[in-house]
mmCIF file of C-alpha atoms in Angstrom:
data_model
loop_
_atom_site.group_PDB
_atom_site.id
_atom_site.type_symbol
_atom_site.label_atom_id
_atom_site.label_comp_id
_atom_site.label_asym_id
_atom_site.label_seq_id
_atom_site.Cartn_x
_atom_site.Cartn_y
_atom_site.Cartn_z
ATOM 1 C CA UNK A 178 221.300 27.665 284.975
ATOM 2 C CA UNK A 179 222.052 26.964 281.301
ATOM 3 C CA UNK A 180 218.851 28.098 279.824
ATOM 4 C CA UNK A 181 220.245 32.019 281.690
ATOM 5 C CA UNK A 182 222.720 31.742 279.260
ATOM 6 C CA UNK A 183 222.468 32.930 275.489
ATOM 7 C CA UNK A 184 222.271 29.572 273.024
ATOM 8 C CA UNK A 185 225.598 30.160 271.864
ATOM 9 C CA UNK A 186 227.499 30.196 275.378
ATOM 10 C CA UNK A 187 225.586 27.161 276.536
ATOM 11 C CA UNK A 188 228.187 24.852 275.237
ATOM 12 C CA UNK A 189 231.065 26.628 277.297
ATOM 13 C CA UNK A 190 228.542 26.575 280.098
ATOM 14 C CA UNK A 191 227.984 22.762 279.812
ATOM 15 C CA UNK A 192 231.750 22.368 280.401
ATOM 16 C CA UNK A 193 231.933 24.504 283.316
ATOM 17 C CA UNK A 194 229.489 22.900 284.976
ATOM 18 C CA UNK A 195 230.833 19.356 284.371
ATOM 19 C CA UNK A 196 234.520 20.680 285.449
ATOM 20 C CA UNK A 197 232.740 21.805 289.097
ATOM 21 C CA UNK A 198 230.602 18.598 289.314
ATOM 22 C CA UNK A 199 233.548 16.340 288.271
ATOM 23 C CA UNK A 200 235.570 18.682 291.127
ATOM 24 C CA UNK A 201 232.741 18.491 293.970
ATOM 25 C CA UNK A 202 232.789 14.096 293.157
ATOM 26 C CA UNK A 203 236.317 13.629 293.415
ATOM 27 C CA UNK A 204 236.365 16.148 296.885
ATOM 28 C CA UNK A 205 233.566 13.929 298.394
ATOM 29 C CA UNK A 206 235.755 10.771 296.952
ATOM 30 C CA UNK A 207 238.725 11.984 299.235
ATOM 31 C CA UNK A 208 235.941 12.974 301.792
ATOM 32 C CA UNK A 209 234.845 9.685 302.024
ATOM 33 C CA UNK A 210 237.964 7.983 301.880
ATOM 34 C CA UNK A 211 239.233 10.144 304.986
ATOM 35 C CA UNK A 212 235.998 9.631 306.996
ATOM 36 C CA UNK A 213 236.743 5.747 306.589
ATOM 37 C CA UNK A 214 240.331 6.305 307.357
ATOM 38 C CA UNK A 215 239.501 8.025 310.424
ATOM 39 C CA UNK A 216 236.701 5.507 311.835
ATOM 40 C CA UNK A 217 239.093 2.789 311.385
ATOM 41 C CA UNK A 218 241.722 4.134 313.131
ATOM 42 C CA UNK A 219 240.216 5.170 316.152
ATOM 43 C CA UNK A 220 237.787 2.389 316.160
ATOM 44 C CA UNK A 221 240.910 0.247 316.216
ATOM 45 C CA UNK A 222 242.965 2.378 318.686
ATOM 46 C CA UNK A 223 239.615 2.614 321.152
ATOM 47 C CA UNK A 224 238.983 -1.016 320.892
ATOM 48 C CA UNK A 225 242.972 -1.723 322.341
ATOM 49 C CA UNK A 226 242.363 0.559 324.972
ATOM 50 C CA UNK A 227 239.078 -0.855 325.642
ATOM 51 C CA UNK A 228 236.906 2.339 325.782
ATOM 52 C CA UNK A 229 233.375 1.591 326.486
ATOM 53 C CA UNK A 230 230.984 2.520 323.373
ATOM 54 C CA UNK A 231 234.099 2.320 321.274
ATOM 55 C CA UNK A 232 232.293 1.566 317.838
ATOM 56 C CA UNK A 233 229.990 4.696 317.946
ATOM 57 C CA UNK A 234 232.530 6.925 319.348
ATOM 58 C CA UNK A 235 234.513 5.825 316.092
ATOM 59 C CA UNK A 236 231.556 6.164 313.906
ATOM 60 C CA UNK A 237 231.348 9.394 315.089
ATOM 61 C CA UNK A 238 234.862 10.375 314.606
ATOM 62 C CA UNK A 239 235.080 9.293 311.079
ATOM 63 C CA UNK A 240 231.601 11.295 310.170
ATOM 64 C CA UNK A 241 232.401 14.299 311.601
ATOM 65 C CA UNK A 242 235.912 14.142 310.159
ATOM 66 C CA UNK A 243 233.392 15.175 307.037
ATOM 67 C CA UNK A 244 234.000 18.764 308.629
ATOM 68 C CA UNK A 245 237.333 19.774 307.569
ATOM 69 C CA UNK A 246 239.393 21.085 310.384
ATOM 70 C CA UNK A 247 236.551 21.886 312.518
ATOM 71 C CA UNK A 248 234.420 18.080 312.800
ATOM 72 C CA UNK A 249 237.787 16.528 314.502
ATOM 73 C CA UNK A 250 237.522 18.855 317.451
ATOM 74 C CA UNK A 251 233.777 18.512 317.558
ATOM 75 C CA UNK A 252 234.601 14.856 317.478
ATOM 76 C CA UNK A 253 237.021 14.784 320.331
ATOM 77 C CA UNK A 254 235.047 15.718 323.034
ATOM 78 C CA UNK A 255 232.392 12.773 323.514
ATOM 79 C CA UNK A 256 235.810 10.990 322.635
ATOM 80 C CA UNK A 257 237.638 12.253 326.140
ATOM 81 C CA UNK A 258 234.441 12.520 327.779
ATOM 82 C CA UNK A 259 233.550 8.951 327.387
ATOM 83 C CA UNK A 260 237.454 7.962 328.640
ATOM 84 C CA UNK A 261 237.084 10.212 331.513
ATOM 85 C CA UNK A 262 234.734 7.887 332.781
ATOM 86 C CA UNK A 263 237.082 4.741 333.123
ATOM 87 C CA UNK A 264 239.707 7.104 334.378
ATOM 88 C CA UNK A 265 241.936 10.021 333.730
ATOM 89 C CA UNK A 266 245.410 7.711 332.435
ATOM 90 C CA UNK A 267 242.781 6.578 330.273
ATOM 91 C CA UNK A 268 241.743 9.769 328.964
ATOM 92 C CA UNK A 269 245.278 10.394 328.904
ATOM 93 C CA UNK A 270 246.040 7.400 326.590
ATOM 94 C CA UNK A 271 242.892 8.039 324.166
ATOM 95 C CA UNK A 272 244.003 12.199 323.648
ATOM 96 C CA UNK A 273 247.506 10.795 322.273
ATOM 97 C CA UNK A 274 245.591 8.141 320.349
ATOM 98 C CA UNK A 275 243.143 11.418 318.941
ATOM 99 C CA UNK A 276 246.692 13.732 318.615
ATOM 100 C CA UNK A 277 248.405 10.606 316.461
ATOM 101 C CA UNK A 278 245.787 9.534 314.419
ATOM 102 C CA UNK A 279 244.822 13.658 313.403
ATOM 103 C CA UNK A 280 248.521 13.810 312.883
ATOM 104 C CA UNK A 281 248.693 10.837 310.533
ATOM 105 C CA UNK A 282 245.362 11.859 308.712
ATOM 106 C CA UNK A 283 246.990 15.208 308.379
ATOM 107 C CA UNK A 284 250.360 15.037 307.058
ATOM 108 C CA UNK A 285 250.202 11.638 305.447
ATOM 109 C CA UNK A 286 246.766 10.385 304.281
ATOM 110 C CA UNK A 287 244.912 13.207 303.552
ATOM 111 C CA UNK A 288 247.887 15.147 301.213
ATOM 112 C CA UNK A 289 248.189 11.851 299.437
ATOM 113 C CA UNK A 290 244.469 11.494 299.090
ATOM 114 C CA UNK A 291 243.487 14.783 298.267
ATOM 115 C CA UNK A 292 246.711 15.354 296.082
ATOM 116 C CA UNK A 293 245.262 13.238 293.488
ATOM 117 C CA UNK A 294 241.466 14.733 294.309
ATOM 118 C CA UNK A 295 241.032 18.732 294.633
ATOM 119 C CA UNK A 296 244.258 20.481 296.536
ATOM 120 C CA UNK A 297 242.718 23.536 298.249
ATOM 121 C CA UNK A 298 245.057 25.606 300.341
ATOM 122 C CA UNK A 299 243.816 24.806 303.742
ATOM 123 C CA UNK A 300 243.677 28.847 304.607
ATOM 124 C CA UNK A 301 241.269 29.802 301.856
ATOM 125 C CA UNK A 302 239.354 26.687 303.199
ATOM 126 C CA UNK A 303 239.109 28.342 306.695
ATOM 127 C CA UNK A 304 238.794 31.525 305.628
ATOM 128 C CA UNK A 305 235.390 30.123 303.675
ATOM 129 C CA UNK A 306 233.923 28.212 306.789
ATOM 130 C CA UNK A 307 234.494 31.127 308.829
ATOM 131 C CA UNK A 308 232.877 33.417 306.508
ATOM 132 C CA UNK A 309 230.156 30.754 305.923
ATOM 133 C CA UNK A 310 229.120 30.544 309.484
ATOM 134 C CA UNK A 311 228.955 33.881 309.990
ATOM 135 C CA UNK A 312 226.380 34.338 307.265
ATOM 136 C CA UNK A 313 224.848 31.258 307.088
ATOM 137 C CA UNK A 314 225.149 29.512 310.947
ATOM 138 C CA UNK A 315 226.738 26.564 311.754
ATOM 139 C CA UNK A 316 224.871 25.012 308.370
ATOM 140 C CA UNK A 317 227.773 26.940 306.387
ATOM 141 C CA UNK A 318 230.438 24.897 307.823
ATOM 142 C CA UNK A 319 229.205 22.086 306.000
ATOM 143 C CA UNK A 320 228.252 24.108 302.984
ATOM 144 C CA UNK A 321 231.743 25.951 303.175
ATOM 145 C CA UNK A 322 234.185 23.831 300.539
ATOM 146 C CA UNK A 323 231.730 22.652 298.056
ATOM 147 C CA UNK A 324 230.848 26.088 297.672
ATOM 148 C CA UNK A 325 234.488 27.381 297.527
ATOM 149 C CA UNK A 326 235.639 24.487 295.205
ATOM 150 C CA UNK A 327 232.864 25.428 293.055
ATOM 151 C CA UNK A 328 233.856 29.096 293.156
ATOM 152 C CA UNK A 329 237.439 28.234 292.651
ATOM 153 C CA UNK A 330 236.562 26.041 289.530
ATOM 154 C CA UNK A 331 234.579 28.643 287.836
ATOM 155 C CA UNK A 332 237.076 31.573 288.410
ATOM 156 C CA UNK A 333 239.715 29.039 287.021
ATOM 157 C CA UNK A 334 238.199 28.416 283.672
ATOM 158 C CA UNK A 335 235.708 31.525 283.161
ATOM 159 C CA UNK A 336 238.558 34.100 284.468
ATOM 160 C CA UNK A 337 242.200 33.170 284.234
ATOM 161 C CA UNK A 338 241.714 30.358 281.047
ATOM 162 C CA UNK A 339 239.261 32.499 279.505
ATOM 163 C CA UNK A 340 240.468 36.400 280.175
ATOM 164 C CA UNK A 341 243.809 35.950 281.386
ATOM 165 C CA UNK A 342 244.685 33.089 278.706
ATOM 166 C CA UNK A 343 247.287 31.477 281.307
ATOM 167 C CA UNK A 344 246.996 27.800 281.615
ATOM 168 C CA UNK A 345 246.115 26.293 284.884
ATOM 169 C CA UNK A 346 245.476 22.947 286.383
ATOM 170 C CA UNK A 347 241.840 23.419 287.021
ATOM 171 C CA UNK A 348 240.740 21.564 290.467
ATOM 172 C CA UNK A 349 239.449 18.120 290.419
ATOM 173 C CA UNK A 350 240.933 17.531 286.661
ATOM 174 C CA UNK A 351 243.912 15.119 287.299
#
């Protein structure tokens, strides 16, 4: 991508690029940290109710929680499914266990995680999944943020640092 570049830009073009890598590491960084967050949780909350297959059903919830807003919905259904075999109080119990651990991931772990990581407002991140699907498939959902972060980086120094001249806290630079 540099060498597309005249020689004298490439220097600005090094830094962009490092600003959207350093961006994309500390977004999978909270990714990560939220996936592990999640597993835990339910694994925990599955293994008090005593849900059969408890530690791949958590496993499951904390990777798919690598989906933002749409992988916690795909995860819920084996989730219920699985309870609705050892009986519909169960299933009962595990969908507040799902409702207060997605409400606790929401409003409390992942704005303190991602608050020091990349802060995205969650419409423009639906707005890019659902645009990504559409052209891409279902493959764009997981594609969806890193592209937009890295879109969001590069309008933030190339366009309003460099044209605009107002300063900005780029994303991912804390």
């Amino acid at each position: 991508a540099l060498l597309l570049l005249p020689e004298d830009r490439r220097a600005g073009g090094r830094r962009v690029l490092a600003a959207i890598a350093r961006a994309l590491r500390w977004w999978l960084v909270a990714r990560v940290l939220l996936m592990l967050f999640i597993g835990v949780l339910f694994g925990i909350g599955l293994w008090i109710l005593d849900i059969p297959l408890k530690l791949p059903l958590a496993v499951l919830a904390g990777i798919l929680n690598f989906i933002p807003y749409v992988g916690p919905l795909l995860a819920y259904v084996p989730i219920v499914t699985v309870s609705l075999l050892v009986g519909p109080k169960v299933a009962l119990y595990v969908s507040i266990l799902y409702i207060s651990v997605q409400f606790v991931e929401s409003y409390l772990a992942e704005p303190l995680i991602e608050a020091r990581t990349v802060s995205l407002p969650p419409a423009l991140i639906i707005l890019a999944q659902v645009v990504s699907v559409v052209w891409v498939g279902f493959i764009g959902v997981l594609l969806a943020t890193p592209l937009l972060i890295t879109v969001v980086v590069g309008v933030q120094l190339l366009y309003v640092r460099r044209v605009l001249h107002e300063d900005v806290q780029v994303a991912g630079q804390r």
